[in-house]
Amino acid sequence: MAFVRIGSINAPSMPVMLATIVVSLCVGAISWRFIERPFRNRRIIGPKTIWLASASGVVVFVAVSSVVIAANGFPSRFPPILAASDPAPEWWALEQDGEPCHRNDRLDGCRFQLNEHGPAWVLVGDSHAGVLANALLQEVADHASSFDTMIWGGCPMIFDVEYVSPGSGEQIACGAANRQRLAMLESLDPSFIVYAARMGAWIDGTRFDNGEGGIEPGTMDLLEPIDGYEGTREDALSAQVTKTIQQIVDMGHTVIVVYPIPEVGWHVPRQLRKIAPRQPAAVRDWLDNRGLTTSLDRYHERNARAFEAYDAVSDTQRLHRVFPHLLFCSSVDRRCRTHDEESYFYSDDDHLSNVGAAMVVERIIESVR
């Protein structure tokens, strides 16, 4: 049963587990009848034969194991990605004075003074914005006057919205964080504001189900407009998202809106190692031609309201749009990639790795050139 769990792409169903029990009992009975019983019969297999076979097996095992250990497991037989360790969560990568810039225990973020002249850059949003922080700082370090992070895990930047924990029904601190964000943006001279969040999930109020067995566990904190709403909660939140971005643009800032990053539903590094072919000749072709992917149509279905909210912001020279799905997804086979042959694009089931974040940041910089 343990091997069934390990070898299954998703958690085995109850019928599968019951069938596994039945098969295990049958295999055990056959093994006892045709293997164990003959070995216990000394007239068929004598002690000398058993000791000789055992000693030979030990010698062969030790010899082969020594070669494998000396060669470090022959890692070259598989692509580098399958030998790599899990990438660390990228939203913790950026630090200042030994403290992470992405944190929930205080409202202020990090400010990096960079150059005497140049534009100021500000990154706002939840952990999906946080994954971009390190790569974005590296990109703007040579020409920006400063770089600020206003990142709060589980807290997208949407004004005039209450954040309620479904377990307790109580408001969480995100409302206070957004009021501080608003005050800071109002105090800044015209700057470049990178706006990113897991907006499809926040508007729908649900964790991700990729429709192929990858279901993200847990619940989402719910968002509710402060002044109430008519119609559906989702439509009201979409309107607030549009209003928030438009308000930032109207302050005189240049806003780069990062559309939703494709979610996966599986922990990418673990799932990839779990389902990859075990034959070296087959695994490279599998990685090149597909590997671990998710549905592009599912992505659009999941993020339809987020797209509507972002698209509704009035076009202006100070508004730029970045579409991460164009980096990771193909319109030909309608699938979204989570890795290439050498690198993971994700560190878990929805957060980008350093490699994936760098790809998105490159598009952010290109959008304002």
CSV table of C-alpha atoms in Angstrom, one decimal:
chain,number,residue,atom,x,y,z
A,1,MET,CA,0.0,0.0,0.0
A,2,ALA,CA,2.9,2.3,0.7
A,3,PHE,CA,4.3,1.8,-2.7
A,4,VAL,CA,0.9,2.5,-4.3
A,5,ARG,CA,0.8,5.9,-2.5
A,6,ILE,CA,4.3,6.7,-3.6
A,7,GLY,CA,3.7,5.7,-7.2
A,8,SER,CA,0.4,7.3,-7.7
A,9,ILE,CA,0.1,10.8,-9.2
A,10,ASN,CA,-2.7,11.7,-6.9
A,11,ALA,CA,-3.9,10.2,-3.6
A,12,PRO,CA,-5.2,6.7,-4.3
A,13,SER,CA,-9.0,6.3,-4.1
A,14,MET,CA,-10.7,3.9,-1.7
A,15,PRO,CA,-11.5,1.3,-4.4
A,16,VAL,CA,-7.8,1.4,-5.4
A,17,MET,CA,-6.7,0.8,-1.9
A,18,LEU,CA,-9.2,-2.0,-1.4
A,19,ALA,CA,-8.0,-3.7,-4.6
A,20,THR,CA,-4.4,-3.3,-3.4
A,21,ILE,CA,-5.2,-5.1,-0.2
A,22,VAL,CA,-6.8,-8.0,-2.1
A,23,VAL,CA,-3.8,-8.2,-4.6
A,24,SER,CA,-1.4,-8.1,-1.7
A,25,LEU,CA,-3.1,-11.0,0.1
A,26,CYS,CA,-3.1,-13.1,-3.2
A,27,VAL,CA,0.6,-12.3,-3.9
A,28,GLY,CA,1.5,-13.2,-0.3
A,29,ALA,CA,-0.3,-16.6,-0.5
A,30,ILE,CA,1.5,-17.4,-3.8
A,31,SER,CA,4.8,-16.3,-2.4
A,32,TRP,CA,4.3,-18.5,0.7
A,33,ARG,CA,3.3,-21.5,-1.4
A,34,PHE,CA,5.9,-21.4,-4.2
A,35,ILE,CA,8.9,-19.6,-2.6
A,36,GLU,CA,8.8,-19.8,1.2
A,37,ARG,CA,7.8,-23.4,1.5
A,38,PRO,CA,10.5,-24.7,-0.9
A,39,PHE,CA,13.2,-22.7,0.9
A,40,ARG,CA,12.2,-24.2,4.2
A,41,ASN,CA,12.5,-27.8,2.8
A,42,ARG,CA,16.1,-28.9,3.4
A,43,ARG,CA,15.7,-31.8,1.0
A,44,ILE,CA,15.2,-29.3,-1.9
A,45,ILE,CA,17.6,-26.6,-0.8
A,46,GLY,CA,20.3,-27.6,1.7
A,47,PRO,CA,22.1,-25.3,4.2
A,48,LYS,CA,25.3,-25.3,2.2
A,49,THR,CA,23.5,-23.9,-0.9
A,50,ILE,CA,21.8,-21.2,1.2
A,51,TRP,CA,25.0,-20.1,2.8
A,52,LEU,CA,26.9,-20.0,-0.6
A,53,ALA,CA,24.1,-18.1,-2.3
A,54,SER,CA,23.8,-15.6,0.6
A,55,ALA,CA,27.6,-15.0,0.7
A,56,SER,CA,27.7,-14.5,-3.1
A,57,GLY,CA,24.8,-12.1,-2.9
A,58,VAL,CA,26.4,-10.0,-0.1
A,59,VAL,CA,29.7,-9.8,-2.1
A,60,VAL,CA,27.8,-8.6,-5.2
A,61,PHE,CA,25.7,-6.2,-3.3
A,62,VAL,CA,28.7,-4.6,-1.5
A,63,ALA,CA,30.6,-4.3,-4.8
A,64,VAL,CA,27.8,-2.7,-6.7
A,65,SER,CA,26.9,-0.4,-3.8
A,66,SER,CA,30.5,0.8,-3.5
A,67,VAL,CA,30.6,1.7,-7.2
A,68,VAL,CA,27.3,3.5,-7.0
A,69,ILE,CA,28.4,5.5,-3.9
A,70,ALA,CA,31.8,6.3,-5.4
A,71,ALA,CA,30.0,7.7,-8.5
A,72,ASN,CA,27.5,9.6,-6.4
A,73,GLY,CA,24.7,7.7,-7.9
A,74,PHE,CA,25.6,8.4,-11.5
A,75,PRO,CA,23.6,11.6,-11.6
A,76,SER,CA,24.4,12.2,-15.2
A,77,ARG,CA,22.0,9.4,-16.2
A,78,PHE,CA,19.1,11.8,-15.5
A,79,PRO,CA,18.5,15.5,-16.3
A,80,PRO,CA,19.8,17.9,-13.7
A,81,ILE,CA,16.3,18.9,-12.6
A,82,LEU,CA,15.6,15.4,-11.2
A,83,ALA,CA,18.7,15.5,-9.1
A,84,ALA,CA,18.2,19.0,-7.8
A,85,SER,CA,16.8,19.7,-4.3
A,86,ASP,CA,13.6,21.6,-3.8
A,87,PRO,CA,14.0,25.3,-4.4
A,88,ALA,CA,13.5,27.4,-1.3
A,89,PRO,CA,10.4,29.5,-1.2
A,90,GLU,CA,11.4,32.6,-3.1
A,91,TRP,CA,9.3,35.1,-1.2
A,92,TRP,CA,11.7,34.8,1.7
A,93,ALA,CA,14.8,35.4,-0.4
A,94,LEU,CA,14.9,39.2,0.0
A,95,GLU,CA,16.2,40.4,3.3
A,96,GLN,CA,17.3,43.7,4.9
A,97,ASP,CA,19.3,43.8,8.1
A,98,GLY,CA,18.9,40.1,8.6
A,99,GLU,CA,15.1,40.3,8.4
A,100,PRO,CA,12.9,39.1,5.5
A,101,CYS,CA,11.1,41.8,3.6
A,102,HIS,CA,8.1,39.6,3.3
A,103,ARG,CA,6.6,39.2,6.7
A,104,ASN,CA,3.3,39.4,8.5
A,105,ASP,CA,4.4,40.5,12.0
A,106,ARG,CA,4.7,44.2,11.1
A,107,LEU,CA,3.1,46.5,8.6
A,108,ASP,CA,6.1,48.2,7.1
A,109,GLY,CA,8.2,46.6,4.4
A,110,CYS,CA,11.7,47.2,3.2
A,111,ARG,CA,13.2,50.3,1.6
A,112,PHE,CA,16.5,50.1,-0.3
A,113,GLN,CA,18.2,53.4,-1.1
A,114,LEU,CA,20.0,52.7,-4.4
A,115,ASN,CA,21.2,55.7,-6.4
A,116,GLU,CA,21.1,59.5,-6.2
A,117,HIS,CA,19.0,59.8,-9.3
A,118,GLY,CA,16.4,57.7,-11.1
A,119,PRO,CA,12.8,56.6,-10.6
A,120,ALA,CA,11.6,54.9,-7.4
A,121,TRP,CA,10.2,51.4,-7.7
A,122,VAL,CA,7.6,49.9,-5.4
A,123,LEU,CA,6.4,46.3,-5.3
A,124,VAL,CA,2.9,45.7,-3.7
A,125,GLY,CA,0.8,42.6,-3.1
A,126,ASP,CA,0.7,39.2,-1.5
A,127,SER,CA,3.2,36.3,-1.7
A,128,HIS,CA,2.7,36.1,-5.4
A,129,ALA,CA,4.2,39.6,-5.5
A,130,GLY,CA,6.8,38.6,-2.9
A,131,VAL,CA,8.3,35.9,-5.2
A,132,LEU,CA,9.3,38.7,-7.6
A,133,ALA,CA,11.1,40.9,-5.0
A,134,ASN,CA,14.6,39.6,-5.2
A,135,ALA,CA,14.8,39.4,-9.0
A,136,LEU,CA,13.1,42.8,-9.4
A,137,LEU,CA,15.6,44.5,-7.0
A,138,GLN,CA,18.5,43.0,-9.0
A,139,GLU,CA,17.0,44.4,-12.2
A,140,VAL,CA,16.4,48.0,-11.0
A,141,ALA,CA,19.5,48.3,-8.7
A,142,ASP,CA,21.6,50.2,-11.3
A,143,HIS,CA,19.1,52.8,-12.4
A,144,ALA,CA,16.5,53.3,-9.7
A,145,SER,CA,16.7,55.7,-6.8
A,146,SER,CA,15.0,53.3,-4.4
A,147,PHE,CA,13.1,50.1,-4.2
A,148,ASP,CA,10.3,49.5,-1.7
A,149,THR,CA,8.4,46.4,-0.8
A,150,MET,CA,4.9,46.4,0.5
A,151,ILE,CA,4.3,42.7,0.7
A,152,TRP,CA,2.0,41.0,3.1
A,153,GLY,CA,1.4,37.2,2.8
A,154,GLY,CA,-2.3,36.4,2.2
A,155,CYS,CA,-3.1,40.1,1.6
A,156,PRO,CA,-3.6,41.5,-1.9
A,157,MET,CA,-3.7,45.3,-2.2
A,158,ILE,CA,-7.4,46.1,-2.6
A,159,PHE,CA,-8.8,49.2,-0.9
A,160,ASP,CA,-12.0,49.4,1.1
A,161,VAL,CA,-12.3,45.7,1.6
A,162,GLU,CA,-12.6,43.6,4.8
A,163,TYR,CA,-10.5,40.5,5.2
A,164,VAL,CA,-12.3,37.9,7.2
A,165,SER,CA,-10.9,34.5,8.4
A,166,PRO,CA,-13.5,31.9,7.6
A,167,GLY,CA,-12.6,29.9,10.7
A,168,SER,CA,-13.3,32.6,13.3
A,169,GLY,CA,-15.4,35.2,11.3
A,170,GLU,CA,-13.0,37.8,12.6
A,171,GLN,CA,-11.2,40.5,10.5
A,172,ILE,CA,-7.5,39.9,10.0
A,173,ALA,CA,-4.8,42.6,9.9
A,174,CYS,CA,-4.8,43.0,6.1
A,175,GLY,CA,-7.1,46.0,6.2
A,176,ALA,CA,-4.6,47.9,8.3
A,177,ALA,CA,-1.8,46.9,6.0
A,178,ASN,CA,-3.7,48.3,3.0
A,179,ARG,CA,-4.4,51.5,4.7
A,180,GLN,CA,-0.7,51.9,5.3
A,181,ARG,CA,0.0,51.0,1.7
A,182,LEU,CA,-2.4,53.7,0.5
A,183,ALA,CA,-0.9,56.3,2.7
A,184,MET,CA,2.6,55.5,1.5
A,185,LEU,CA,1.6,55.6,-2.2
A,186,GLU,CA,-0.1,58.9,-1.7
A,187,SER,CA,3.1,60.3,-0.1
A,188,LEU,CA,5.4,59.3,-3.0
A,189,ASP,CA,6.4,61.3,-6.0
A,190,PRO,CA,5.4,59.6,-9.3
A,191,SER,CA,7.0,56.1,-9.1
A,192,PHE,CA,6.9,52.7,-10.8
A,193,ILE,CA,4.4,50.5,-9.0
A,194,VAL,CA,4.4,46.8,-9.7
A,195,TYR,CA,1.0,45.4,-8.7
A,196,ALA,CA,0.8,41.6,-8.4
A,197,ALA,CA,-1.4,39.2,-6.5
A,198,ARG,CA,-3.1,35.8,-6.6
A,199,MET,CA,-6.2,37.6,-7.7
A,200,GLY,CA,-8.2,34.8,-9.2
A,201,ALA,CA,-8.1,32.9,-5.9
A,202,TRP,CA,-9.0,36.0,-3.9
A,203,ILE,CA,-12.0,36.9,-6.0
A,204,ASP,CA,-13.3,33.3,-6.1
A,205,GLY,CA,-12.4,32.7,-2.4
A,206,THR,CA,-11.2,29.1,-3.1
A,207,ARG,CA,-8.0,27.1,-3.3
A,208,PHE,CA,-7.0,25.8,-6.7
A,209,ASP,CA,-8.2,22.5,-8.2
A,210,ASN,CA,-6.5,21.8,-11.5
A,211,GLY,CA,-9.2,19.4,-12.6
A,212,GLU,CA,-6.6,16.6,-13.0
A,213,GLY,CA,-6.3,15.5,-9.4
A,214,GLY,CA,-4.2,18.3,-8.1
A,215,ILE,CA,-6.2,19.9,-5.3
A,216,GLU,CA,-4.6,22.5,-3.1
A,217,PRO,CA,-5.5,21.9,0.6
A,218,GLY,CA,-6.9,24.5,3.0
A,219,THR,CA,-9.2,27.5,2.8
A,220,MET,CA,-8.8,31.1,1.7
A,221,ASP,CA,-9.4,34.1,3.9
A,222,LEU,CA,-12.5,35.8,2.5
A,223,LEU,CA,-12.7,39.3,1.2
A,224,GLU,CA,-15.8,41.5,1.7
A,225,PRO,CA,-16.3,45.1,0.5
A,226,ILE,CA,-16.6,47.4,3.5
A,227,ASP,CA,-19.7,49.2,2.2
A,228,GLY,CA,-21.6,46.1,1.3
A,229,TYR,CA,-22.6,45.3,-2.3
A,230,GLU,CA,-25.4,44.4,-4.6
A,231,GLY,CA,-25.2,41.4,-6.9
A,232,THR,CA,-22.5,38.8,-6.2
A,233,ARG,CA,-19.5,39.1,-3.9
A,234,GLU,CA,-17.2,38.2,-6.8
A,235,ASP,CA,-18.5,41.0,-9.0
A,236,ALA,CA,-18.2,43.5,-6.2
A,237,LEU,CA,-14.6,42.4,-5.5
A,238,SER,CA,-13.7,42.7,-9.1
A,239,ALA,CA,-15.0,46.2,-9.2
A,240,GLN,CA,-12.9,47.1,-6.1
A,241,VAL,CA,-9.8,45.7,-7.8
A,242,THR,CA,-10.4,47.9,-10.8
A,243,LYS,CA,-11.0,50.9,-8.6
A,244,THR,CA,-7.9,50.3,-6.6
A,245,ILE,CA,-5.6,50.1,-9.6
A,246,GLN,CA,-7.3,53.1,-11.2
A,247,GLN,CA,-6.8,55.1,-8.0
A,248,ILE,CA,-3.0,54.3,-8.0
A,249,VAL,CA,-2.8,55.4,-11.6
A,250,ASP,CA,-4.7,58.6,-10.9
A,251,MET,CA,-2.0,59.4,-8.2
A,252,GLY,CA,0.4,60.0,-11.0
A,253,HIS,CA,2.3,56.7,-10.7
A,254,THR,CA,3.2,54.3,-13.5
A,255,VAL,CA,1.6,51.0,-12.7
A,256,ILE,CA,2.7,47.6,-14.1
A,257,VAL,CA,-0.1,45.1,-13.5
A,258,VAL,CA,1.1,41.5,-13.4
A,259,TYR,CA,-1.8,39.3,-14.4
A,260,PRO,CA,-2.4,36.1,-12.4
A,261,ILE,CA,0.5,33.6,-12.4
A,262,PRO,CA,-0.7,30.1,-13.4
A,263,GLU,CA,-1.4,27.9,-10.3
A,264,VAL,CA,-0.4,24.2,-10.5
A,265,GLY,CA,-2.3,22.3,-7.8
A,266,TRP,CA,0.6,19.9,-7.2
A,267,HIS,CA,3.9,20.6,-5.4
A,268,VAL,CA,6.0,20.8,-8.6
A,269,PRO,CA,9.4,19.5,-7.5
A,270,ARG,CA,7.9,16.6,-5.5
A,271,GLN,CA,5.3,15.7,-8.1
A,272,LEU,CA,7.8,15.9,-11.0
A,273,ARG,CA,10.1,13.4,-9.3
A,274,LYS,CA,7.2,11.2,-8.5
A,275,ILE,CA,5.8,10.8,-12.0
A,276,ALA,CA,8.9,11.1,-14.2
A,277,PRO,CA,9.8,8.0,-16.2
A,278,ARG,CA,12.5,5.9,-14.4
A,279,GLN,CA,14.3,5.0,-17.7
A,280,PRO,CA,17.1,7.6,-18.5
A,281,ALA,CA,16.4,7.3,-22.2
A,282,ALA,CA,12.7,8.1,-21.8
A,283,VAL,CA,12.9,10.9,-19.2
A,284,ARG,CA,14.6,13.5,-21.4
A,285,ASP,CA,12.1,13.0,-24.1
A,286,TRP,CA,9.3,13.2,-21.6
A,287,LEU,CA,10.7,16.5,-20.1
A,288,ASP,CA,11.1,18.0,-23.5
A,289,ASN,CA,7.7,17.1,-24.9
A,290,ARG,CA,5.5,17.6,-21.8
A,291,GLY,CA,6.7,16.8,-18.3
A,292,LEU,CA,4.4,18.2,-15.6
A,293,THR,CA,1.8,20.5,-17.1
A,294,THR,CA,-1.6,21.9,-16.3
A,295,SER,CA,-4.5,23.1,-18.4
A,296,LEU,CA,-4.4,26.6,-20.0
A,297,ASP,CA,-8.2,26.5,-20.3
A,298,ARG,CA,-8.5,25.8,-16.6
A,299,TYR,CA,-6.2,28.8,-16.0
A,300,HIS,CA,-8.5,31.1,-18.0
A,301,GLU,CA,-11.6,29.7,-16.3
A,302,ARG,CA,-10.1,30.2,-12.9
A,303,ASN,CA,-8.9,33.8,-13.5
A,304,ALA,CA,-11.7,35.1,-15.7
A,305,ARG,CA,-12.9,37.7,-13.2
A,306,ALA,CA,-9.4,38.8,-12.4
A,307,PHE,CA,-8.8,39.4,-16.1
A,308,GLU,CA,-12.0,41.3,-16.3
A,309,ALA,CA,-11.0,43.5,-13.3
A,310,TYR,CA,-7.6,44.2,-14.7
A,311,ASP,CA,-8.9,44.8,-18.2
A,312,ALA,CA,-11.4,47.3,-16.9
A,313,VAL,CA,-8.7,49.8,-15.8
A,314,SER,CA,-8.5,52.6,-18.3
A,315,ASP,CA,-5.6,52.4,-20.8
A,316,THR,CA,-3.1,55.2,-20.4
A,317,GLN,CA,0.7,55.6,-21.1
A,318,ARG,CA,1.2,55.1,-17.4
A,319,LEU,CA,-0.5,51.7,-17.3
A,320,HIS,CA,1.4,48.6,-18.4
A,321,ARG,CA,0.2,45.0,-18.5
A,322,VAL,CA,2.3,41.8,-18.0
A,323,PHE,CA,0.9,38.4,-18.8
A,324,PRO,CA,2.8,35.5,-17.1
A,325,HIS,CA,0.7,32.8,-18.8
A,326,LEU,CA,2.3,33.8,-22.1
A,327,LEU,CA,5.6,32.7,-20.7
A,328,PHE,CA,4.5,29.4,-19.2
A,329,CYS,CA,1.6,28.3,-21.4
A,330,SER,CA,1.2,27.3,-25.0
A,331,SER,CA,-1.8,28.2,-27.1
A,332,VAL,CA,-1.0,25.2,-29.4
A,333,ASP,CA,-1.4,22.3,-26.9
A,334,ARG,CA,-3.3,24.4,-24.3
A,335,ARG,CA,-0.9,23.4,-21.5
A,336,CYS,CA,1.1,25.3,-19.0
A,337,ARG,CA,4.7,24.3,-18.2
A,338,THR,CA,6.1,24.1,-14.7
A,339,HIS,CA,9.7,23.4,-15.5
A,340,ASP,CA,12.3,22.9,-18.3
A,341,GLU,CA,14.9,20.2,-18.4
A,342,GLU,CA,17.2,22.0,-15.9
A,343,SER,CA,15.0,24.1,-13.6
A,344,TYR,CA,11.8,24.3,-11.7
A,345,PHE,CA,9.6,27.3,-12.5
A,346,TYR,CA,7.8,26.8,-9.1
A,347,SER,CA,8.9,26.1,-5.6
A,348,ASP,CA,5.6,24.6,-4.5
A,349,ASP,CA,2.1,24.4,-5.9
A,350,ASP,CA,1.5,28.0,-6.8
A,351,HIS,CA,4.6,30.2,-6.0
A,352,LEU,CA,7.3,30.8,-8.6
A,353,SER,CA,10.9,29.7,-8.0
A,354,ASN,CA,13.8,32.1,-8.6
A,355,VAL,CA,14.0,31.0,-12.2
A,356,GLY,CA,10.3,31.5,-12.8
A,357,ALA,CA,10.3,34.9,-11.0
A,358,ALA,CA,13.2,36.1,-13.1
A,359,MET,CA,11.3,35.2,-16.3
A,360,VAL,CA,8.3,37.4,-15.1
A,361,VAL,CA,10.6,40.2,-14.0
A,362,GLU,CA,12.2,40.4,-17.4
A,363,ARG,CA,8.8,41.0,-18.9
A,364,ILE,CA,8.1,43.7,-16.3
A,365,ILE,CA,11.2,45.6,-17.2
A,366,GLU,CA,10.6,45.2,-20.9
A,367,SER,CA,7.0,46.6,-20.5
A,368,VAL,CA,8.3,50.0,-19.4
A,369,ARG,CA,11.3,50.4,-21.8
